[in-house]
PDB file of C-alpha atoms in Angstrom:
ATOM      1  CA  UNK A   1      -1.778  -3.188 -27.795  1.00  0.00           C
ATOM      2  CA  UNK A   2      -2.502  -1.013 -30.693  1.00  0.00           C
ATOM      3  CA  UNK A   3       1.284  -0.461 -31.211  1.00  0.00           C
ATOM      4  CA  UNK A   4       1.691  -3.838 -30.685  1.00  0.00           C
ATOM      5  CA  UNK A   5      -0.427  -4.633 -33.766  1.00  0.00           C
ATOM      6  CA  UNK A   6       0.803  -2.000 -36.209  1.00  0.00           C
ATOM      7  CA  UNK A   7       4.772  -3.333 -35.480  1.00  0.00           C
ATOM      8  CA  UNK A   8       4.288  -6.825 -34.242  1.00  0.00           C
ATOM      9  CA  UNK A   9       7.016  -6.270 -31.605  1.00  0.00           C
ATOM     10  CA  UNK A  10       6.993  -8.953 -29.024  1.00  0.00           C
ATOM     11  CA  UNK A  11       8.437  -6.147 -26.704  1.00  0.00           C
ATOM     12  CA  UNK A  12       5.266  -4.140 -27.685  1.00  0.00           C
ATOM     13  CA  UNK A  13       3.090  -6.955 -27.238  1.00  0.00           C
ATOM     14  CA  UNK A  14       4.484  -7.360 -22.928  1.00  0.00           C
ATOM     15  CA  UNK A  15       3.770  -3.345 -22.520  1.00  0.00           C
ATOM     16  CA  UNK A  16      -0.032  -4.174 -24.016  1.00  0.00           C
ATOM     17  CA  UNK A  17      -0.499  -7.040 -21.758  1.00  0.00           C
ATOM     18  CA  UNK A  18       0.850  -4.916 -18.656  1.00  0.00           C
ATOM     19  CA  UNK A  19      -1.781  -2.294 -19.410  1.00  0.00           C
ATOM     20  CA  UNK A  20      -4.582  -5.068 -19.882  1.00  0.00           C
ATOM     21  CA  UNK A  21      -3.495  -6.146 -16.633  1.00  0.00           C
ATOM     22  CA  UNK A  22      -3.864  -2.363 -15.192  1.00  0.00           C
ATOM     23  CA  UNK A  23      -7.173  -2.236 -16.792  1.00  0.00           C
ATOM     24  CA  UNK A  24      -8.390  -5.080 -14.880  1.00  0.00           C
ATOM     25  CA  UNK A  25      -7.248  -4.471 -11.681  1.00  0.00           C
ATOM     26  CA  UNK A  26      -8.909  -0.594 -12.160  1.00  0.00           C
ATOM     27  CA  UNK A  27     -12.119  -2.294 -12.331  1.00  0.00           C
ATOM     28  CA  UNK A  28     -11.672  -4.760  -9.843  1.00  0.00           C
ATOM     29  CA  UNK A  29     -10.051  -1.541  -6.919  1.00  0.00           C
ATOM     30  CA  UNK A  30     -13.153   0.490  -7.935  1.00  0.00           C
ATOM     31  CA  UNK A  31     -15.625  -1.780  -6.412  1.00  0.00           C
ATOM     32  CA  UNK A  32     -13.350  -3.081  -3.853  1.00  0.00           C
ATOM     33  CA  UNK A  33     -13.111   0.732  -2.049  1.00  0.00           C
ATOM     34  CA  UNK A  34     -16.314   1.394  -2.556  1.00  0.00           C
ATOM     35  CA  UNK A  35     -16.696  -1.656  -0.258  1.00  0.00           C
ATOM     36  CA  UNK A  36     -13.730  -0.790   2.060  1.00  0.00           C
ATOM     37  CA  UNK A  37     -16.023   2.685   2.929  1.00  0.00           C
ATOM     38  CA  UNK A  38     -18.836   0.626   3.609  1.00  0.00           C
ATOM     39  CA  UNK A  39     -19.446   1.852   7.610  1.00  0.00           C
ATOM     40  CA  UNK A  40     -19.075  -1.133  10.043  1.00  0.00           C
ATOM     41  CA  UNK A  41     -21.531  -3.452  10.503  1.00  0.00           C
ATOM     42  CA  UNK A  42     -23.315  -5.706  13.032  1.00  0.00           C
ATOM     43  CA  UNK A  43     -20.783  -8.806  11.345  1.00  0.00           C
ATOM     44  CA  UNK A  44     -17.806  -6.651  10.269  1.00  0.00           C
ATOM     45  CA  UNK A  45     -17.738  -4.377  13.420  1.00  0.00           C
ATOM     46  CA  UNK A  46     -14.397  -2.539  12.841  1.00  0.00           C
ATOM     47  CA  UNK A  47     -15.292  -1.712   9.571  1.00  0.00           C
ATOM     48  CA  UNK A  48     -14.348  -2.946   5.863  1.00  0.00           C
ATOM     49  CA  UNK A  49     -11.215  -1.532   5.149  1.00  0.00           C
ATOM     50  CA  UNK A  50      -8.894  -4.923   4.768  1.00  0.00           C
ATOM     51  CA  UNK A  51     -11.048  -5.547   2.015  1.00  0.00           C
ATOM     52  CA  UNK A  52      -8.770  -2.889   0.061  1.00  0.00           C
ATOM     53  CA  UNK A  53      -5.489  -5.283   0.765  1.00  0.00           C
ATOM     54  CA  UNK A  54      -7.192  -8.037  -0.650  1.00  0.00           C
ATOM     55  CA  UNK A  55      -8.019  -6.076  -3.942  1.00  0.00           C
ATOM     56  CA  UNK A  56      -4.047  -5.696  -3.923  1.00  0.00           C
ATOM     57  CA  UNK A  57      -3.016  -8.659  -3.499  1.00  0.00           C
ATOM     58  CA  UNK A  58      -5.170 -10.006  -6.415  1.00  0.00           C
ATOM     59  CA  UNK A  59      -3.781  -7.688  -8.199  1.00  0.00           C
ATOM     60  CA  UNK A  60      -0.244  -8.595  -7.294  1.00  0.00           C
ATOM     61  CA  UNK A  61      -0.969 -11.755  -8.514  1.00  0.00           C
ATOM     62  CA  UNK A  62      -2.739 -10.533 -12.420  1.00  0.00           C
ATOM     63  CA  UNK A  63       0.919  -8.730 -12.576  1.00  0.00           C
ATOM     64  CA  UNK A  64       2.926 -11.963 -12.101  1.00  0.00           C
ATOM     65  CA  UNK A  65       0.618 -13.869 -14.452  1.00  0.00           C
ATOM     66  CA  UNK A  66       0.838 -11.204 -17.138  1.00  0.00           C
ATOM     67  CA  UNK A  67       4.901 -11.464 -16.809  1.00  0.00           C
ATOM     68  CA  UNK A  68       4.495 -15.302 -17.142  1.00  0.00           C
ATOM     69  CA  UNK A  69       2.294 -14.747 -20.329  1.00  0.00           C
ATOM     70  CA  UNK A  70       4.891 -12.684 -21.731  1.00  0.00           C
ATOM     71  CA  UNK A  71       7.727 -14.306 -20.959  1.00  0.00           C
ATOM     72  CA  UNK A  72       6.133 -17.151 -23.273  1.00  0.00           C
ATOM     73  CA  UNK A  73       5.347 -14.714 -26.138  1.00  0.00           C
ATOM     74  CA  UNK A  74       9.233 -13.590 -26.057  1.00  0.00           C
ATOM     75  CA  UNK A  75      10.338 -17.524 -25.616  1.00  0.00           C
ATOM     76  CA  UNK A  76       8.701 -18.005 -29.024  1.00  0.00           C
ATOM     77  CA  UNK A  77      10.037 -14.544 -30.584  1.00  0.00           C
ATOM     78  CA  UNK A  78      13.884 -16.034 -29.269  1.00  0.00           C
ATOM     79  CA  UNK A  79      12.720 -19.179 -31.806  1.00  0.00           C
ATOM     80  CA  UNK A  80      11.905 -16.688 -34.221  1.00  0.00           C
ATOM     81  CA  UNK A  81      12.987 -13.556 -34.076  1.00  0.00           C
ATOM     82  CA  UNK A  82      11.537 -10.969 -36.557  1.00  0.00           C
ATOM     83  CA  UNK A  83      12.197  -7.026 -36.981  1.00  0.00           C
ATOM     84  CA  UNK A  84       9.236  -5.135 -35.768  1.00  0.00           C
ATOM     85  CA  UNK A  85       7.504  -3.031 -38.794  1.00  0.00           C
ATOM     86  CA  UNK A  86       6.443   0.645 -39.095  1.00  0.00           C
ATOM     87  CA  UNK A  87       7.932   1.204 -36.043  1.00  0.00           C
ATOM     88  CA  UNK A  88       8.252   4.901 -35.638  1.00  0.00           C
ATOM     89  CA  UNK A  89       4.363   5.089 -35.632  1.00  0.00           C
ATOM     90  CA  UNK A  90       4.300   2.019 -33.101  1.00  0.00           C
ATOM     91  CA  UNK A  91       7.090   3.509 -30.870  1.00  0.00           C
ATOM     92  CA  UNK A  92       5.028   7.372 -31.266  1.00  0.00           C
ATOM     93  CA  UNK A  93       1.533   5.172 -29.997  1.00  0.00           C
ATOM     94  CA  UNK A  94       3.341   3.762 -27.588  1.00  0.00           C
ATOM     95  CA  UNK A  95       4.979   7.217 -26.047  1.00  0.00           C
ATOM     96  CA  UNK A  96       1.963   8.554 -26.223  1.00  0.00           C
ATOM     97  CA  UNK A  97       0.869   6.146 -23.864  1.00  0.00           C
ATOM     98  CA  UNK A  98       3.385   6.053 -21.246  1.00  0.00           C
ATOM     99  CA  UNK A  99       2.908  10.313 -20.760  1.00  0.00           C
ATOM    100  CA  UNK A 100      -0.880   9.243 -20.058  1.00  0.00           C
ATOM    101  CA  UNK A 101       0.197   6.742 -18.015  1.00  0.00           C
ATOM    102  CA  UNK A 102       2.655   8.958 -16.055  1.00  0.00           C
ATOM    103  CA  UNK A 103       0.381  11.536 -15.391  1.00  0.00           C
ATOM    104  CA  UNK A 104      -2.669   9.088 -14.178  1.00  0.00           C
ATOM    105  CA  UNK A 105       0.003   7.087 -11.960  1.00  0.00           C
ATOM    106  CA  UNK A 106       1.074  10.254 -10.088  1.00  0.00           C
ATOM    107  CA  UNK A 107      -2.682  11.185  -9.240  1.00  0.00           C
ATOM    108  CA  UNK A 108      -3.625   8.020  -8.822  1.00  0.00           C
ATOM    109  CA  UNK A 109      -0.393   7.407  -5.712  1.00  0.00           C
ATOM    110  CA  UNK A 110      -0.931  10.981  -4.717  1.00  0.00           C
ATOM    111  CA  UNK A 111      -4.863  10.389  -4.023  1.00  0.00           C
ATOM    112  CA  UNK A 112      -4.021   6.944  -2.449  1.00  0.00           C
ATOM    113  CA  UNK A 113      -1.360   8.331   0.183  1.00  0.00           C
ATOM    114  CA  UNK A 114      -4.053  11.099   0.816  1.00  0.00           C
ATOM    115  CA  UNK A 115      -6.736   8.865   1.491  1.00  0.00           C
ATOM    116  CA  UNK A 116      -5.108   5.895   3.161  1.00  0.00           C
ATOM    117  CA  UNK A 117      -6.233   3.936   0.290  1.00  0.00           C
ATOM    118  CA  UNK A 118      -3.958   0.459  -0.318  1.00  0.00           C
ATOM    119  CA  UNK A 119      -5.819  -0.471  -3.245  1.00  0.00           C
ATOM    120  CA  UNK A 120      -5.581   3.385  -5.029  1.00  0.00           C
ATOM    121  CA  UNK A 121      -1.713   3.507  -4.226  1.00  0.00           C
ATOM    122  CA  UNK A 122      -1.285  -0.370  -5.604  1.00  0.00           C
ATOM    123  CA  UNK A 123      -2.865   0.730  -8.622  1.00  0.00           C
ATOM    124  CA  UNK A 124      -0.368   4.018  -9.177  1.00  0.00           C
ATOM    125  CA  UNK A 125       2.726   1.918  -8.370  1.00  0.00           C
ATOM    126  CA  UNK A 126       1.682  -0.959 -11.134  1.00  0.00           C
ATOM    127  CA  UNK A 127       0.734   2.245 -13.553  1.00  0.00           C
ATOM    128  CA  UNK A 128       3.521   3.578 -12.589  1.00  0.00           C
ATOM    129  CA  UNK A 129       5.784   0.420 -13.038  1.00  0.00           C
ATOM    130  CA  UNK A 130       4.393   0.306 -17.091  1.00  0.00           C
ATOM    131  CA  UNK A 131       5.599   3.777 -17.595  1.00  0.00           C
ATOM    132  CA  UNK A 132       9.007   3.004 -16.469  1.00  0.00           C
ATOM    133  CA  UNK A 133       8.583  -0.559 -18.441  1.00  0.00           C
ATOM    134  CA  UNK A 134       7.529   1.666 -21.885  1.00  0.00           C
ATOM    135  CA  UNK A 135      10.762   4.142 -21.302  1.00  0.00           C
ATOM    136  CA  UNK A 136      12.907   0.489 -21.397  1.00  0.00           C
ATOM    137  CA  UNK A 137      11.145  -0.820 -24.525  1.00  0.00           C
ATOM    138  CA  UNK A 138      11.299   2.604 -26.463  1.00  0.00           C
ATOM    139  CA  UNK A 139      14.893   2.404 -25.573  1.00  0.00           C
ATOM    140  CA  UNK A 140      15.340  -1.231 -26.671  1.00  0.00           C
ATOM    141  CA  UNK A 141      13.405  -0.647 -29.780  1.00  0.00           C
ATOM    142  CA  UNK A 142      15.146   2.186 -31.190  1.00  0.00           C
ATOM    143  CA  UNK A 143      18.925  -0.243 -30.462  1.00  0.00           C
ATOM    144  CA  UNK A 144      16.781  -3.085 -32.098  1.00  0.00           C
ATOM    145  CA  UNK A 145      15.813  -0.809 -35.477  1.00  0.00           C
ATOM    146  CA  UNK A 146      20.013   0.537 -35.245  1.00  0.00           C
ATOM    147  CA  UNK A 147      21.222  -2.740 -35.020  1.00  0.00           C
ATOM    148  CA  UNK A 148      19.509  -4.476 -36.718  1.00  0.00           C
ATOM    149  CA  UNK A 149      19.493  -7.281 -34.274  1.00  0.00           C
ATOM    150  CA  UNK A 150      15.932  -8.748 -34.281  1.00  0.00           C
ATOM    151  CA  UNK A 151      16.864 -11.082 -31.204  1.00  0.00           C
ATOM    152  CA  UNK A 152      17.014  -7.878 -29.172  1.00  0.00           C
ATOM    153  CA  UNK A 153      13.139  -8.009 -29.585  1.00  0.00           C
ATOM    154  CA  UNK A 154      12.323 -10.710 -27.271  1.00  0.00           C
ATOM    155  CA  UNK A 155      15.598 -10.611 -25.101  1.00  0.00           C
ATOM    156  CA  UNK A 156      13.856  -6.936 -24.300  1.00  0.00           C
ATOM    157  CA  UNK A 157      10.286  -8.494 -23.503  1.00  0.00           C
ATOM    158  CA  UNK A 158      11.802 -11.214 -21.318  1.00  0.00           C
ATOM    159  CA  UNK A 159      13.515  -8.361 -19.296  1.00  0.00           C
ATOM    160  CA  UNK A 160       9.953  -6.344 -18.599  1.00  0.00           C
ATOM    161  CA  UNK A 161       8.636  -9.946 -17.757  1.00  0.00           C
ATOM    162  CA  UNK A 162      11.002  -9.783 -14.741  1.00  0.00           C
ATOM    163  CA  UNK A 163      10.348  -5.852 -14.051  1.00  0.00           C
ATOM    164  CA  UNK A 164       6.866  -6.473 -13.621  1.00  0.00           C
ATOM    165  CA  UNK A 165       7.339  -9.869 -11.655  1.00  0.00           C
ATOM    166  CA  UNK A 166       9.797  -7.476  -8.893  1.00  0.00           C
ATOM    167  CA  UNK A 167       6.610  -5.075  -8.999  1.00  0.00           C
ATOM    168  CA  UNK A 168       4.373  -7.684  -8.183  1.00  0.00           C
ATOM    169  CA  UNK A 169       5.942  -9.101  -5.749  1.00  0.00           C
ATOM    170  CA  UNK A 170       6.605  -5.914  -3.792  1.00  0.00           C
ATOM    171  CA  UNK A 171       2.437  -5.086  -4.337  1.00  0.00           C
ATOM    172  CA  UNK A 172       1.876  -8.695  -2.549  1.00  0.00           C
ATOM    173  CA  UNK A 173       4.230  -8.189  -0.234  1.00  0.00           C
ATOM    174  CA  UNK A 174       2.927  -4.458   1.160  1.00  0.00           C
ATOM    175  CA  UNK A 175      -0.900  -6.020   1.311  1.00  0.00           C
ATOM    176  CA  UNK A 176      -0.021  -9.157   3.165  1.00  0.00           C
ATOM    177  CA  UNK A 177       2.126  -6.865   5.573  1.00  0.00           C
ATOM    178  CA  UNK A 178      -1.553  -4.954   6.016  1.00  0.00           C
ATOM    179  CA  UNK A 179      -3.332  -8.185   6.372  1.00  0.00           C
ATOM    180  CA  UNK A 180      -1.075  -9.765   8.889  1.00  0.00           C
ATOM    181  CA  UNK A 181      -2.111  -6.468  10.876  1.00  0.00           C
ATOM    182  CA  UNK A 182       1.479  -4.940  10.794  1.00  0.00           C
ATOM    183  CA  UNK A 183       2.058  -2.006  13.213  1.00  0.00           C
ATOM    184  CA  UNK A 184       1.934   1.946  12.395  1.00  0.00           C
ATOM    185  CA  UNK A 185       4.994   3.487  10.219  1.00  0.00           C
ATOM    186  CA  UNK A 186       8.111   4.317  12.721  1.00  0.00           C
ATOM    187  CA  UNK A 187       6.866   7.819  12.553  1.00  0.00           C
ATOM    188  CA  UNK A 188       3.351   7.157  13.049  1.00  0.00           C
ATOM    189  CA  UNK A 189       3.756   5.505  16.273  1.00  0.00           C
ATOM    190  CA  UNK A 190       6.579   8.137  17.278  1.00  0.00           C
ATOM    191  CA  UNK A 191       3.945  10.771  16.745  1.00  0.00           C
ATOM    192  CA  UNK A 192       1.514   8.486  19.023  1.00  0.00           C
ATOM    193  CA  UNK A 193       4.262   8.573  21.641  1.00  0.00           C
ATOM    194  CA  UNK A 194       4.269  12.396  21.178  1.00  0.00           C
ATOM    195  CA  UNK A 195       1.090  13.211  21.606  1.00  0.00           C
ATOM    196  CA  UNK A 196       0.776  10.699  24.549  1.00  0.00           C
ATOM    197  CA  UNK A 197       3.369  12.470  26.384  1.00  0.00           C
ATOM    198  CA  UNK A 198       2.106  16.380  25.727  1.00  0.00           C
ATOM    199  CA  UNK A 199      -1.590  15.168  26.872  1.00  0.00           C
ATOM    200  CA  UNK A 200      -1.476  12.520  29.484  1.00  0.00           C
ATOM    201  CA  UNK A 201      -1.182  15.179  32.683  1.00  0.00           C
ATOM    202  CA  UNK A 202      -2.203  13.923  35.489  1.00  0.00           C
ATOM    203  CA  UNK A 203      -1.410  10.366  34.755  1.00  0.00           C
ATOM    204  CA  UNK A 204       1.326   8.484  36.147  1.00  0.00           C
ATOM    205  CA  UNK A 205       2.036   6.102  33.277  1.00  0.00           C
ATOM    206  CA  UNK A 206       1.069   4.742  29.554  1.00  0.00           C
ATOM    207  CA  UNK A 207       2.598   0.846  28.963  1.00  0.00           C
ATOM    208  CA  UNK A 208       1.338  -1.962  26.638  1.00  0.00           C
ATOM    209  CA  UNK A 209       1.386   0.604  23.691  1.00  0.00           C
ATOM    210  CA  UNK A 210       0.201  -1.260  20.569  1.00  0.00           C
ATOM    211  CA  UNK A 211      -1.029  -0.193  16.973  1.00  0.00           C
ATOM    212  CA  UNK A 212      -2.185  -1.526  13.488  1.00  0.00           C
ATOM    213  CA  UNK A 213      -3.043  -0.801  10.031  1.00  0.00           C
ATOM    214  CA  UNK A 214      -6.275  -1.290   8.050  1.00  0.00           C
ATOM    215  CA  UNK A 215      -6.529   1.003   4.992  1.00  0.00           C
ATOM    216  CA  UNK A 216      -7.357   4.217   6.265  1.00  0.00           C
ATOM    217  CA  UNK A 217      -8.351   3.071   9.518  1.00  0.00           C
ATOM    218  CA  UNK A 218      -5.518   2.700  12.347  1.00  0.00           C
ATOM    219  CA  UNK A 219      -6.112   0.748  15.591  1.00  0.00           C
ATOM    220  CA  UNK A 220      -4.482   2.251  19.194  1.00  0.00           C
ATOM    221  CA  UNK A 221      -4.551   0.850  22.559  1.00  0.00           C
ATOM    222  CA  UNK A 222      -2.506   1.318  25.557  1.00  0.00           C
ATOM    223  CA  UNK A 223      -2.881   1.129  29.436  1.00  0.00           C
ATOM    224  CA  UNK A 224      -3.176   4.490  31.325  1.00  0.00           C
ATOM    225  CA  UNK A 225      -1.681   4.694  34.785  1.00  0.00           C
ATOM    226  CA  UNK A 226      -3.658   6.505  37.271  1.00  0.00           C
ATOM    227  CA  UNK A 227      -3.627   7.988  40.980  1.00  0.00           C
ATOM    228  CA  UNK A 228      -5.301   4.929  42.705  1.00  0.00           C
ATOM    229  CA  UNK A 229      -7.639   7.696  44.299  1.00  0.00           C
ATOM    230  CA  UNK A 230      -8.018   9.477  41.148  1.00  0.00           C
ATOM    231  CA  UNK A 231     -12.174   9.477  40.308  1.00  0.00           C
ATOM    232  CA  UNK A 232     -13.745   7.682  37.068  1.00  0.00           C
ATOM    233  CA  UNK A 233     -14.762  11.086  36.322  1.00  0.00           C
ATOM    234  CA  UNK A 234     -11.341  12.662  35.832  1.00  0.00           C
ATOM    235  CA  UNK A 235      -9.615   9.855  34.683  1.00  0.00           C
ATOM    236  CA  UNK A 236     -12.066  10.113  32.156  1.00  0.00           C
ATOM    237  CA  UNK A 237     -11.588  13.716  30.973  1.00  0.00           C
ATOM    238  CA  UNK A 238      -7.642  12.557  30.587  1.00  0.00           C
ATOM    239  CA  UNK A 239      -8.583   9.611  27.788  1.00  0.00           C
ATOM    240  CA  UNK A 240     -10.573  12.155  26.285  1.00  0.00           C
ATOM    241  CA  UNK A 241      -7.942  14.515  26.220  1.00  0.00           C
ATOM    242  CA  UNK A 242      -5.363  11.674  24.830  1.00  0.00           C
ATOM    243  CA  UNK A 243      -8.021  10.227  22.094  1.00  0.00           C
ATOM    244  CA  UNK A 244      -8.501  14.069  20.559  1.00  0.00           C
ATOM    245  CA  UNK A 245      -5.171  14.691  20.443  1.00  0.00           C
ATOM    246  CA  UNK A 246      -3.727  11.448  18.765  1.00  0.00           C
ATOM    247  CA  UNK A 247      -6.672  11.727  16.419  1.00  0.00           C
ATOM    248  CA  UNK A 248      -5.627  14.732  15.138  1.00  0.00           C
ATOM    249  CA  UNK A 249      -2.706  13.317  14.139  1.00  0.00           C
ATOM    250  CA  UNK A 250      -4.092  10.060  12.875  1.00  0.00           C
ATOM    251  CA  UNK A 251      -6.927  10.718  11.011  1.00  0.00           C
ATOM    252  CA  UNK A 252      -9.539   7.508  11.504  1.00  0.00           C
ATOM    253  CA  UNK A 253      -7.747   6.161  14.220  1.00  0.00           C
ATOM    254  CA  UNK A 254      -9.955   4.096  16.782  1.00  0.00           C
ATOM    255  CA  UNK A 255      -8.467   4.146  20.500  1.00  0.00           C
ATOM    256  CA  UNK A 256      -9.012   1.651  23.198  1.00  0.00           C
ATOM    257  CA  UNK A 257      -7.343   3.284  26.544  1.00  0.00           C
ATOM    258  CA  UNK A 258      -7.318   0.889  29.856  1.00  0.00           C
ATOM    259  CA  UNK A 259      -7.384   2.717  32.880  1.00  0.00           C
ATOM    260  CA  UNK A 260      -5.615   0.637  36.136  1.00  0.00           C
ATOM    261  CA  UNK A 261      -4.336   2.100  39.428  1.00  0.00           C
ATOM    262  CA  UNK A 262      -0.615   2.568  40.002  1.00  0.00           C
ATOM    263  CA  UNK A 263      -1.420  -0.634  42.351  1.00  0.00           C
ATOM    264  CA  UNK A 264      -1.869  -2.482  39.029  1.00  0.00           C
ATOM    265  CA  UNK A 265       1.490  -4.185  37.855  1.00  0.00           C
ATOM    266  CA  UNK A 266       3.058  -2.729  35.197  1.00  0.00           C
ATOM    267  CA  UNK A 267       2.946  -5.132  31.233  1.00  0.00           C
ATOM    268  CA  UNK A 268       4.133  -4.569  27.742  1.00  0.00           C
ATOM    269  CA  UNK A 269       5.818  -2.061  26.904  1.00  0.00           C
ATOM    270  CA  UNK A 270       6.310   1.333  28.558  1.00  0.00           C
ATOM    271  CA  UNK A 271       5.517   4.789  27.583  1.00  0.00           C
ATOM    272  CA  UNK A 272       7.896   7.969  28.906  1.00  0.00           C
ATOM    273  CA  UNK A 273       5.362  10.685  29.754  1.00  0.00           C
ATOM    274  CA  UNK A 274       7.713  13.176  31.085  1.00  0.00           C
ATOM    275  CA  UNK A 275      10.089  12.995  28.196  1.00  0.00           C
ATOM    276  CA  UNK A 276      10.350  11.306  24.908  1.00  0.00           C
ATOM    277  CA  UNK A 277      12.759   8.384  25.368  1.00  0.00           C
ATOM    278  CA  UNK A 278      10.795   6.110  23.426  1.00  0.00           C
ATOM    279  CA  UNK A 279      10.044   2.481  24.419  1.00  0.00           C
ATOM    280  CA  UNK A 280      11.613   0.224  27.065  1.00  0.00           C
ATOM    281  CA  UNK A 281      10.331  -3.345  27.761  1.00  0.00           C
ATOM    282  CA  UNK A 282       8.825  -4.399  30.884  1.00  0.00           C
ATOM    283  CA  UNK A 283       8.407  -7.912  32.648  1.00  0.00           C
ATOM    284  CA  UNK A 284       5.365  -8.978  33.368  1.00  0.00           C
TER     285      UNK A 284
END
């Protein structure tokens, strides 16, 4: 915003309200995790953690209404188009800004993908989305000053307007995949399958396999085929065995494992355990 002021460059001007934007939604993810961690409750008993996806898609939604803001800042620039002034020290403000804002984008994705956090990841992609939108304006501002096309100006602000509008759109898009409880990543669930069939000895069978994703929290249950005269006891010690192992590989997963006889009639979908040939469906 500062090098918007010192050139009055409408291109300037969408870069400043991108960052406002980022400001914002910084505020609004910091109390949002710190409610996502809250431990579950006696109302909210598997935990807060969707409350991250809602912090994104709010955010989502600042982006697109910053792009419509700009977009009518650069209609009235096309009316009037004007050359930006001192604009090597606005363009030097405003690289100065986009290293800071490359450097805080990668920590802040880095720490998100390490923590499971939607809303920390969200904020590093939008960060990460100004840095690429400040490389585009330097560029268009430096053609602007050789040309001496003024019209450039805007034309360049519209054209971030529509960046950031693809950017939000893919933010709302990820969080209402979360919300809508969408299933583990491909590998995720083929690590799942893994570990199911190094540590289900003894059991005949794992169908109905099914997962989601809350944040950092992930949600597994499946059906666990058993000798019909196996004993509680050590079809017991074989979830056990199947809940440590797939929780080492899914850090804050919660497991619900149904134990039936090999009487019961087989649902859902089936597991291999005695090699990995993924899924096959099953009739009920």
């Amino acid at each position: 915003m500062l090098a918007w002021w010192v050139t009055g460059s409408v291109a300037l001007l969408s870069d400043g309200l991108e960052s406002i934007v980022n400001v914002a939604a910084a505020v609004m993810a910091y109390f949002v995790i710190r409610y996502a961690q809250r431990p579950a409750d006696h109302d909210h008993q598997f935990g807060h953690h969707k409350a991250e996806y809602l912090s994104a898609v709010v955010e989502g939604v600042l982006i697109v209404i910053a792009a419509m803001l700009i977009i009518n800042e650069a209609w009235q620039g096309l009316v009037s188009p004007k050359l930006p002034e001192a604009p090597a020290l606005g363009l030097g403000i405003n690289a100065i800004a986009a290293v800071i804002n490359a450097v805080w984008a990668q920590t802040l994705i880095r720490e998100g993908r390490k923590h499971r956090s939607v809303a920390l990841e969200a904020d590093g992609r939008h960060i990460m989305s100004d840095v690429v939108t400040s490389a585009g304006v330097l560029i268009g501002l430096i053609l602007v000053l050789i040309t001496g096309n003024a019209v450039l100006d805007p034309i360049l602000a519209i054209l971030v307007a529509c960046n950031i509008i693809w950017q939000g759109y893919k933010v709302i898009s990820h969080s209402l995949g979360g919300l809508m409880d969408k299933a583990l990543e491909p590998d995720e669930e083929a690590a799942v399958r893994e570990a199911i069939t190094l540590h289900s000895v003894g059991a005949l069978g794992v169908h109905d396999l099914k997962s989601r994703r809350a944040g950092a929290a992930a949600f597994i249950d499946f059906h666990l085929v058993v000798p019909a005269d196996m004993t509680v006891e050590e079809a017991h010690h074989i979830c056990d065995r199947l809940e440590d192992a797939i929780k080492g590989i899914i850090p804050g997963a919660t497991l619900a494992i149904h134990v039936e006889p090999e009487t019961e009639h087989a649902h859902g979908q089936k597991v291999d355990v005695e090699g990995l040939t993924g899924l096959e469906g099953m009739g009920k």
